PDB file of C-alpha atoms in Angstrom:
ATOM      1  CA  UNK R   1     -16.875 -77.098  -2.632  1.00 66.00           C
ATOM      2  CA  UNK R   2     -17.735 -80.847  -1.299  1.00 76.00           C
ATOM      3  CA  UNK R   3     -17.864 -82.996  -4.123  1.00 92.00           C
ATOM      4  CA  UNK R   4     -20.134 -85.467  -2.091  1.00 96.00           C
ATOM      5  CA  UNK R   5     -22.547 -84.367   0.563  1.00 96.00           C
ATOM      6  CA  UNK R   6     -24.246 -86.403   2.376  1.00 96.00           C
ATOM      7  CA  UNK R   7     -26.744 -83.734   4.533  1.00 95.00           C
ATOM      8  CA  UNK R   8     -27.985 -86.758   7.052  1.00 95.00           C
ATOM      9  CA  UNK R   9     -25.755 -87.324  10.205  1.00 93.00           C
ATOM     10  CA  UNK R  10     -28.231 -89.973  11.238  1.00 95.00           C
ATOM     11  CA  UNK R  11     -31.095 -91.715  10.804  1.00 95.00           C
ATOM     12  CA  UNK R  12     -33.595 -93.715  12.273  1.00 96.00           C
ATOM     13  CA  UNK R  13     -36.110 -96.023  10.604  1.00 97.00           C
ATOM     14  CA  UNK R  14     -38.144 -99.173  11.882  1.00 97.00           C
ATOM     15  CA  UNK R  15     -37.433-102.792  10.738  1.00 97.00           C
ATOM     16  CA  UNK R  16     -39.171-103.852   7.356  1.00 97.00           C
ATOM     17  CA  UNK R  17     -39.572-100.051   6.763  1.00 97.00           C
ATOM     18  CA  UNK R  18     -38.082 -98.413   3.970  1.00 97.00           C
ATOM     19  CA  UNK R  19     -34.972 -96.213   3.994  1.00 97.00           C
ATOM     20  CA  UNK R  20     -34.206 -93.669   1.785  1.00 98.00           C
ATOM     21  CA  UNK R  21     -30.158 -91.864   2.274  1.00 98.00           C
ATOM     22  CA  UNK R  22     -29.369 -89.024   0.713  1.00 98.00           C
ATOM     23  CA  UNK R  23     -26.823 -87.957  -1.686  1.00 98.00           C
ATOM     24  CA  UNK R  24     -25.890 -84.915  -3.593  1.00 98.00           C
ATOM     25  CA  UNK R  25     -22.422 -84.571  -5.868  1.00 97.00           C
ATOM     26  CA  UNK R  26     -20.728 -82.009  -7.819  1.00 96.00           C
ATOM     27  CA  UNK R  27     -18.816 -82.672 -11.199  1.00 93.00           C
ATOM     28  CA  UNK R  28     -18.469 -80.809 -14.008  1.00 92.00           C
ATOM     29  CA  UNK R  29     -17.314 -83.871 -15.782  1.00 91.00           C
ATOM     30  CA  UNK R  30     -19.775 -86.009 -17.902  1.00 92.00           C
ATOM     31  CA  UNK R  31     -18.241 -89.383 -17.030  1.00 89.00           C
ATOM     32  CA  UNK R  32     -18.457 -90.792 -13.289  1.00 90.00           C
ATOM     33  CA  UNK R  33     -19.616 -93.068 -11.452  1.00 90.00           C
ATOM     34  CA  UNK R  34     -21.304 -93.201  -7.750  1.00 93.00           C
ATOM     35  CA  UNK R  35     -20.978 -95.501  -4.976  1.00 93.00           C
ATOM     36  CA  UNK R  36     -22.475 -96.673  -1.797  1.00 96.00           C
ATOM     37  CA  UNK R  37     -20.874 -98.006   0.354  1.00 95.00           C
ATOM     38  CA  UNK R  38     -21.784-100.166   4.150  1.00 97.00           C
ATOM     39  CA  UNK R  39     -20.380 -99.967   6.813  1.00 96.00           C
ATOM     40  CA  UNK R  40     -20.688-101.752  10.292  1.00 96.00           C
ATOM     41  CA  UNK R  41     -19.855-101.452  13.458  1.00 94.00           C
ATOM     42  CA  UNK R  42     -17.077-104.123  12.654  1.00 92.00           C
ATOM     43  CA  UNK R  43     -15.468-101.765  10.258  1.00 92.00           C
ATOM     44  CA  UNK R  44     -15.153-103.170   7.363  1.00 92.00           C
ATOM     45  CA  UNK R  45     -16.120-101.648   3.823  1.00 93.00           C
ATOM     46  CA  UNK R  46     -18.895-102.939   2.299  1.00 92.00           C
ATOM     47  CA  UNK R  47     -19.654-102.416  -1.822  1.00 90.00           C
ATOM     48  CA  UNK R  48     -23.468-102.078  -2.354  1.00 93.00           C
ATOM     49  CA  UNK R  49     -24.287-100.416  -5.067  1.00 93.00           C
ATOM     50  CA  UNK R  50     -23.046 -98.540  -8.620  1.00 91.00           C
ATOM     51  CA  UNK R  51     -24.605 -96.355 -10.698  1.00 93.00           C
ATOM     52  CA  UNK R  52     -22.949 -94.954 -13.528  1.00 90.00           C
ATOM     53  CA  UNK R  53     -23.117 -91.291 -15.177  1.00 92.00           C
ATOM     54  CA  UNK R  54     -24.635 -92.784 -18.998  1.00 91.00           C
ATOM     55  CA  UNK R  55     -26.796 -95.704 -17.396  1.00 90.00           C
ATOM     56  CA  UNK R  56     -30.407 -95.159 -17.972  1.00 89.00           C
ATOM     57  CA  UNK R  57     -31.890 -97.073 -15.870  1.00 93.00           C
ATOM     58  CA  UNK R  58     -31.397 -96.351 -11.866  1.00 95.00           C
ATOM     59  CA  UNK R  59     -29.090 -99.526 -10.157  1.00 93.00           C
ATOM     60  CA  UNK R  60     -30.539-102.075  -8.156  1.00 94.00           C
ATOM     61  CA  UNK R  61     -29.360-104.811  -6.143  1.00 93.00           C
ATOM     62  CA  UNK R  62     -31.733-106.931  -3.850  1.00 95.00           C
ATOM     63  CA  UNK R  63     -32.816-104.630  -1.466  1.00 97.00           C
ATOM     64  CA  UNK R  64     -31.134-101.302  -2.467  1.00 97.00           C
ATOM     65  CA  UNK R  65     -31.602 -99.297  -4.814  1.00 97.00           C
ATOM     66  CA  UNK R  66     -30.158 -96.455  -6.208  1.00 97.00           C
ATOM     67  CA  UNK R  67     -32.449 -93.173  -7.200  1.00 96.00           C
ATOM     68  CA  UNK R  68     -30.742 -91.215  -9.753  1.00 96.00           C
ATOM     69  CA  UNK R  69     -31.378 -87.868 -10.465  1.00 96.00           C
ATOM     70  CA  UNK R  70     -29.070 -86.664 -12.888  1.00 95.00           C
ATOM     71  CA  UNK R  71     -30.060 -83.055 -13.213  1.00 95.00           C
ATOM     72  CA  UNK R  72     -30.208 -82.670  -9.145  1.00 96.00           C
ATOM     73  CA  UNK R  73     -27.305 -84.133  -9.110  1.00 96.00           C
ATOM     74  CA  UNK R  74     -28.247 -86.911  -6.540  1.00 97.00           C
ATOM     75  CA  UNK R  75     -28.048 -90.114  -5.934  1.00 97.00           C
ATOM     76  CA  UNK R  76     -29.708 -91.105  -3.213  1.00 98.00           C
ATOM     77  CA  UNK R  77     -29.509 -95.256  -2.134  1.00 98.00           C
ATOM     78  CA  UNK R  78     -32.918 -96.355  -0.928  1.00 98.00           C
ATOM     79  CA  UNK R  79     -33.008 -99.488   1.581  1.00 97.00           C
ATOM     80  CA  UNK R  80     -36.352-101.458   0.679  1.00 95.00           C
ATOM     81  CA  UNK R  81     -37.983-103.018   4.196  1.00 95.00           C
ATOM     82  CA  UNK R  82     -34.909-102.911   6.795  1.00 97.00           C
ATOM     83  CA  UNK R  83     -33.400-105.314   8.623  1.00 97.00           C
ATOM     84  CA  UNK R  84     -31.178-105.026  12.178  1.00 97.00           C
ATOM     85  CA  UNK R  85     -28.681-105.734  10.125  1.00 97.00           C
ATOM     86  CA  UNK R  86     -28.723-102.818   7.689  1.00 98.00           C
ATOM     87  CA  UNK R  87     -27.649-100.781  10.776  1.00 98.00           C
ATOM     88  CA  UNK R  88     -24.366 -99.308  10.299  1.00 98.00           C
ATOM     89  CA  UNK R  89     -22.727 -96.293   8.645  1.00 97.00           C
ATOM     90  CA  UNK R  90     -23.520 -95.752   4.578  1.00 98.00           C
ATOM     91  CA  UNK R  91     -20.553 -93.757   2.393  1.00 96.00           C
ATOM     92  CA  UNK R  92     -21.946 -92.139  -0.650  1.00 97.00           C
ATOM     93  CA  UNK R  93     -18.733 -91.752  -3.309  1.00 95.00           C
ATOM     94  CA  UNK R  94     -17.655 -90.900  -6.578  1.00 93.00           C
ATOM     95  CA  UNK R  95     -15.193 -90.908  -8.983  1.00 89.00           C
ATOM     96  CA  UNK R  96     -14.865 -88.571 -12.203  1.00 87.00           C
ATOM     97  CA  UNK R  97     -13.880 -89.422 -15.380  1.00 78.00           C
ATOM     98  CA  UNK R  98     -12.322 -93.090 -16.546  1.00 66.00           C
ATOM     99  CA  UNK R  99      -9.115 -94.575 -15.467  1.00 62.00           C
ATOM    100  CA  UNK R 100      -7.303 -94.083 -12.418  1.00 64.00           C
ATOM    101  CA  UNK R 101      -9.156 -90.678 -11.274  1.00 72.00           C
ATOM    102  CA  UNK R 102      -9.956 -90.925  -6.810  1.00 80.00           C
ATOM    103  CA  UNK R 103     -13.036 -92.165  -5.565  1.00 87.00           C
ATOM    104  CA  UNK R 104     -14.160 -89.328  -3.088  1.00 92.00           C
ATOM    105  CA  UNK R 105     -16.738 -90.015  -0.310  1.00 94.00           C
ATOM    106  CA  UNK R 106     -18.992 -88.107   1.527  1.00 95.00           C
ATOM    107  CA  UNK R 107     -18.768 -87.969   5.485  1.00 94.00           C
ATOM    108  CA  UNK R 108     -21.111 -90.565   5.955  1.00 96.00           C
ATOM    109  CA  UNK R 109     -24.656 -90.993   7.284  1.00 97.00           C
ATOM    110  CA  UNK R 110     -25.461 -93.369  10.266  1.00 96.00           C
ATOM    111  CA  UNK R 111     -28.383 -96.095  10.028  1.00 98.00           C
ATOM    112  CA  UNK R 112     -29.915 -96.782  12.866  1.00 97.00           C
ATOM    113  CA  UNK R 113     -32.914 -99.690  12.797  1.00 97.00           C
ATOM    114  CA  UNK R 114     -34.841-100.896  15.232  1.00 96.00           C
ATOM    115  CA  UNK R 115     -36.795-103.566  16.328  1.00 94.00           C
TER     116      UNK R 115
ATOM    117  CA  UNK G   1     -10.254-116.315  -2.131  1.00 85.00           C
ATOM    118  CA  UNK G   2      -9.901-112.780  -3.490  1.00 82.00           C
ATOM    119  CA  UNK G   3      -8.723-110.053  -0.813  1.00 92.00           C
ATOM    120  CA  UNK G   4      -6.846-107.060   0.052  1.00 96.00           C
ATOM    121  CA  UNK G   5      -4.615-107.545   3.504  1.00 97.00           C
ATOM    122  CA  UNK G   6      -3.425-105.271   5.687  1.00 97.00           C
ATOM    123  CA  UNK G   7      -0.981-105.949   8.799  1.00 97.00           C
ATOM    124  CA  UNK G   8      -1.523-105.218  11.934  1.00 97.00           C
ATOM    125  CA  UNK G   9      -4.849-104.518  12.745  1.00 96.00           C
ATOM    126  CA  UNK G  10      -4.690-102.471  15.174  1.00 97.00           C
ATOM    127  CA  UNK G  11      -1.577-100.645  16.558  1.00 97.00           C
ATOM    128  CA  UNK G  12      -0.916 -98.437  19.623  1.00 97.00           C
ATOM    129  CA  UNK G  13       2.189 -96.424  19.686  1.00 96.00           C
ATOM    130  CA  UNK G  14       4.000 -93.451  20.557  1.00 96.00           C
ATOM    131  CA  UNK G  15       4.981 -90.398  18.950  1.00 97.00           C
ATOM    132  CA  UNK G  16       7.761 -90.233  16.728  1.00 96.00           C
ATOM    133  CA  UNK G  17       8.719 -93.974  16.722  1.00 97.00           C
ATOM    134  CA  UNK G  18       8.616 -95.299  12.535  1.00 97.00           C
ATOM    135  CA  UNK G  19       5.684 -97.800  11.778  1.00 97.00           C
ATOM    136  CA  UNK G  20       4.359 -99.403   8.398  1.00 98.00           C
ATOM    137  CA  UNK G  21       1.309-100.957   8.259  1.00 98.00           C
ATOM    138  CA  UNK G  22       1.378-103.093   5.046  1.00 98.00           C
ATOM    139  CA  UNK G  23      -0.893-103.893   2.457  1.00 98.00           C
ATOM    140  CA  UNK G  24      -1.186-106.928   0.316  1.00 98.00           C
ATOM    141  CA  UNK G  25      -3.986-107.635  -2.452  1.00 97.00           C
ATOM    142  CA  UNK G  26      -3.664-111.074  -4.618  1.00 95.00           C
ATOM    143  CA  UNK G  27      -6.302-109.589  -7.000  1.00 90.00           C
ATOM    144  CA  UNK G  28      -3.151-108.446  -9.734  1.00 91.00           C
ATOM    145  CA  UNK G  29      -5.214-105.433  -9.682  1.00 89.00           C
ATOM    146  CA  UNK G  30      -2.715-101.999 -10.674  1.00 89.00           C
ATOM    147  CA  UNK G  31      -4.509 -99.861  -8.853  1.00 90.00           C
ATOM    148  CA  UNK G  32      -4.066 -99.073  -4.891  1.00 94.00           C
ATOM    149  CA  UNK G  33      -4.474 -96.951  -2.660  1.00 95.00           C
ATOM    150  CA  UNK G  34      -4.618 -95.799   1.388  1.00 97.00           C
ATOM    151  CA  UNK G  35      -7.292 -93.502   2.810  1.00 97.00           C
ATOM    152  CA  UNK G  36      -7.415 -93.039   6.450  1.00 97.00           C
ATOM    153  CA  UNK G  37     -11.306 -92.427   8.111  1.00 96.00           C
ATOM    154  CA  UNK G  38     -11.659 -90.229  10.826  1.00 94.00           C
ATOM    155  CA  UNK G  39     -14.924 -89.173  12.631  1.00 90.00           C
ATOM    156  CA  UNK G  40     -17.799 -86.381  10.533  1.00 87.00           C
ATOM    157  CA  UNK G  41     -14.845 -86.457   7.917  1.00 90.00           C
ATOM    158  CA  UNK G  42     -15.674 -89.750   6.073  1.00 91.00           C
ATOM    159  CA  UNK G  43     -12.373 -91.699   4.090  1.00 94.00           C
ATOM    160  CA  UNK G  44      -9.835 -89.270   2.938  1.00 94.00           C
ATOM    161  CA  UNK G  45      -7.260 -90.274   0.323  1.00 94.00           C
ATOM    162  CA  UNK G  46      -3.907 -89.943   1.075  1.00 96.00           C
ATOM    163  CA  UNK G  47      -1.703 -92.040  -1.161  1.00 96.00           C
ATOM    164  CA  UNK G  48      -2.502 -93.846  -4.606  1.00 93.00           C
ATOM    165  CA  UNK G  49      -0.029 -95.909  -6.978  1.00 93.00           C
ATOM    166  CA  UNK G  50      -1.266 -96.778 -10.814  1.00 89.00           C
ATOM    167  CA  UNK G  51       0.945 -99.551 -10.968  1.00 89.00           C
ATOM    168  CA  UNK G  52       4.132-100.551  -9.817  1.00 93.00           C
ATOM    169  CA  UNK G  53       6.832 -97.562  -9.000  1.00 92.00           C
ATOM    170  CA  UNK G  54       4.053 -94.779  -9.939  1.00 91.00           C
ATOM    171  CA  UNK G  55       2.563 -93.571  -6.793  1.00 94.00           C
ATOM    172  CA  UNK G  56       0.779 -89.670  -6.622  1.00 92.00           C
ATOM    173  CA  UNK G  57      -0.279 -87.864  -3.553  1.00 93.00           C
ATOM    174  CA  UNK G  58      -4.085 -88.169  -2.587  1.00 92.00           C
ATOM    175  CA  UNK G  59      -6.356 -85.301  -0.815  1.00 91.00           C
ATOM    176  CA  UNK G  60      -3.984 -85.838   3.282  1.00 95.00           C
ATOM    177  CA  UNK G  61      -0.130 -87.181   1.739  1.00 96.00           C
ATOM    178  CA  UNK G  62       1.603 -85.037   4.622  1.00 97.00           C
ATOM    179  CA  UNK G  63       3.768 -87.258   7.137  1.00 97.00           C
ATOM    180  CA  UNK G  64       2.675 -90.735   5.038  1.00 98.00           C
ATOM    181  CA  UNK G  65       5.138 -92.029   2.656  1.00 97.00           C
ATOM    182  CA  UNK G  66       4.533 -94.952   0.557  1.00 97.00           C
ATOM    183  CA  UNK G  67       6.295 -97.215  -1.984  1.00 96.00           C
ATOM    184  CA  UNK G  68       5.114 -99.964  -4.745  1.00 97.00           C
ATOM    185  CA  UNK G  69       8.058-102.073  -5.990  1.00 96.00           C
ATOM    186  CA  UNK G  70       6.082-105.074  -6.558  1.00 96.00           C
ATOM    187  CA  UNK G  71       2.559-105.239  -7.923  1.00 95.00           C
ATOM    188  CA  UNK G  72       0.637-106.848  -4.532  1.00 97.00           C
ATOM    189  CA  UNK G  73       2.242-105.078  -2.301  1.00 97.00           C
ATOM    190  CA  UNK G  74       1.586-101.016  -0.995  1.00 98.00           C
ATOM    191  CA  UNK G  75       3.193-100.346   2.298  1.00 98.00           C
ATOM    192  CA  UNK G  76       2.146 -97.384   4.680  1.00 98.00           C
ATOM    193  CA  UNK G  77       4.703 -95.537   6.290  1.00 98.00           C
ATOM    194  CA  UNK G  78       4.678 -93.134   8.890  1.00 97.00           C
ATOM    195  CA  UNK G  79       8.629 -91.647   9.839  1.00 95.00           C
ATOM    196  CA  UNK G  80       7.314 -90.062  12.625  1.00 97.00           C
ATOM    197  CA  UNK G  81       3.871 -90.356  13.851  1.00 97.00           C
ATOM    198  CA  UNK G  82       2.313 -87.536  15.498  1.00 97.00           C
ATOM    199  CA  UNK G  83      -0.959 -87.733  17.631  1.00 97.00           C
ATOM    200  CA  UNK G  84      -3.230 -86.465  14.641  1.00 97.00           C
ATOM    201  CA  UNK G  85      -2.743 -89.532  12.516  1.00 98.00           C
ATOM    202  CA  UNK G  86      -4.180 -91.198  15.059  1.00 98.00           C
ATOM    203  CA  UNK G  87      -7.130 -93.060  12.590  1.00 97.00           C
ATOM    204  CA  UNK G  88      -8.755 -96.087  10.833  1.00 97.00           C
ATOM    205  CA  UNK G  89      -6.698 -96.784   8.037  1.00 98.00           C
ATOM    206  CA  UNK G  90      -8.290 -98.726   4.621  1.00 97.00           C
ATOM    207  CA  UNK G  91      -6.149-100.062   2.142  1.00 97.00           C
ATOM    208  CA  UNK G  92      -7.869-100.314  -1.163  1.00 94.00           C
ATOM    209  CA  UNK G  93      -7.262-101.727  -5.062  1.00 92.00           C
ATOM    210  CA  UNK G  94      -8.704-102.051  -7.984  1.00 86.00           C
ATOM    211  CA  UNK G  95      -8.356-102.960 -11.553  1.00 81.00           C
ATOM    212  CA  UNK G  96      -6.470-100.449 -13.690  1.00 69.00           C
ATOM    213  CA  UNK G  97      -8.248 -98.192 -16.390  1.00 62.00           C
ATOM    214  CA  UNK G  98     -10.562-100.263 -18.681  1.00 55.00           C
ATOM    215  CA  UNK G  99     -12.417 -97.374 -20.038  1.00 49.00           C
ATOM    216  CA  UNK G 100     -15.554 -97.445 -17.384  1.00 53.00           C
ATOM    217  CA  UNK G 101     -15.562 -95.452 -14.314  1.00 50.00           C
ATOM    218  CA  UNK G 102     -16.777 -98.821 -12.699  1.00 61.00           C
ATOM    219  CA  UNK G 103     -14.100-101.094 -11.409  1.00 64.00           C
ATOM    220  CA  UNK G 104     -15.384-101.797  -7.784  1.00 75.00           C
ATOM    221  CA  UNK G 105     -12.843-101.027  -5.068  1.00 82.00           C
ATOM    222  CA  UNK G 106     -12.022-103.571  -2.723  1.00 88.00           C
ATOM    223  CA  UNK G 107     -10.575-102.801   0.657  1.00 93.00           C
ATOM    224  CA  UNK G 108      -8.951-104.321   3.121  1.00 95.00           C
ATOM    225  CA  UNK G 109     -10.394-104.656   6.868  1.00 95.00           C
ATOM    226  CA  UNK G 110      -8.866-101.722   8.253  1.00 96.00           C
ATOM    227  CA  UNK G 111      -5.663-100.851  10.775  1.00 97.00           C
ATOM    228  CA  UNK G 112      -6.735 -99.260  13.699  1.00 96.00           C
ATOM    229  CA  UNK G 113      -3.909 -96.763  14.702  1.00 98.00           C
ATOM    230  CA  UNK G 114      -3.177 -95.388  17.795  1.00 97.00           C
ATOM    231  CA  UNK G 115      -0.409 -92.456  18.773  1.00 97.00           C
ATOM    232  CA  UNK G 116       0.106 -91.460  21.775  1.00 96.00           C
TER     233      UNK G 116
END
């Protein structure tokens, strides 16, 4: 079984619209943390966002958020009023446990915004 | 200014002929690792080291080999690449255990490989 799944190939939203990606995960572990992760056209990896397994209250950071749903299971990033920039692929991942345990993505879901 | 390297950037080459694409990080972070992306399959682990001379197979290890004998440093190796490791290749470290499952990831800007 995927221990990320991201169930959104692509999607499209209109600039200074909100975004909302979705992610599920699977652990039978109660200590992990999820990521999101950017990525552009350029490549690179960007960091966005963390929320961890015993936080209460759901992540934030400027324009993203992170909706956490702990007894779905999901963790879905939510992009507050878009930007042309924002466009670009978006890695949900996770790693189990504490120490030096893998972070695991999902298989991605691309953003496209427009104008 | 805090980074992870990797060298080269993007490499075309033919089957069977020995590459390594290295990877620096001047972060003194123990943990590293490689993944390699590929299309609808998102980043796949395939090598990881704890800390220097402790490396562990990831999720993909076959036809990779790897080797940490100094902290910064976690070269890629491929004996003898085949067309399906064709890929973008990420280099990543991190700080060692500190009792969180935090400890943001950094990665390095990618090596785009090519076999033909």
């Amino acid at each position: 079984a995927q221990k990320i799944t991201q169930t959104q190939p692509g999607m499209f939203v209109q600039e200074k619209e909100a975004v909302t990606l979705d992610c599920t995960y699977d652990t039978s572990d109660p200590s992990y943390g999820l990521f999101w992760y950017k990525q552009p056209s350029s490549g690179e990896m960007i960091f966005l966002i963390y929320q961890g397994s015993y936080d209460q209250q759901n992540a934030t950071e400027g324009r993203y958020s992170l909706n956490f749903q702990k007894a779905r299971k999901s963790a879905n990033l939510v992009i507050s009023a878009s930007q042309l920039g924002d466009s670009a692929m978006y890695f949900c991942a996770m790693r189990e446990g504490l120490g030096y345990s893998t972070l695991t993505f999902g298989k991605g879901t691309m953003l496209l915004v427009s104008p | 200014e805090a980074q992870v390297t990797q060298n080269p950037r993007y490499l075309i080459t033919v089957t069977g002929k020995k590459l390594t694409v290295t990877c620096s990080q001047n972060m003194n972070h123990e943990y590293m690792s490689w993944y390699r992306q590929d299309p609808g399959l998102g980043l796949r682990q395939i090598y990881y080291s704890m800390n220097v001379e402790v490396t562990d197979k990831g999720d993909v290890p076959e036809g990779y080999k790897v080797s940490r004998k100094e902290k910064r440093n976690f070269p890629l190796i491929l004996e003898s690449p085949s067309p399906n490791q064709t890929s973008l290749y990420f280099c990543a470290s991190r700080p060692g255990t500190g009792g969180s499952s935090y400890n943001e990831q950094f990665f390095g800007p990618g090596t785009r490989l090519t076999v033909l």
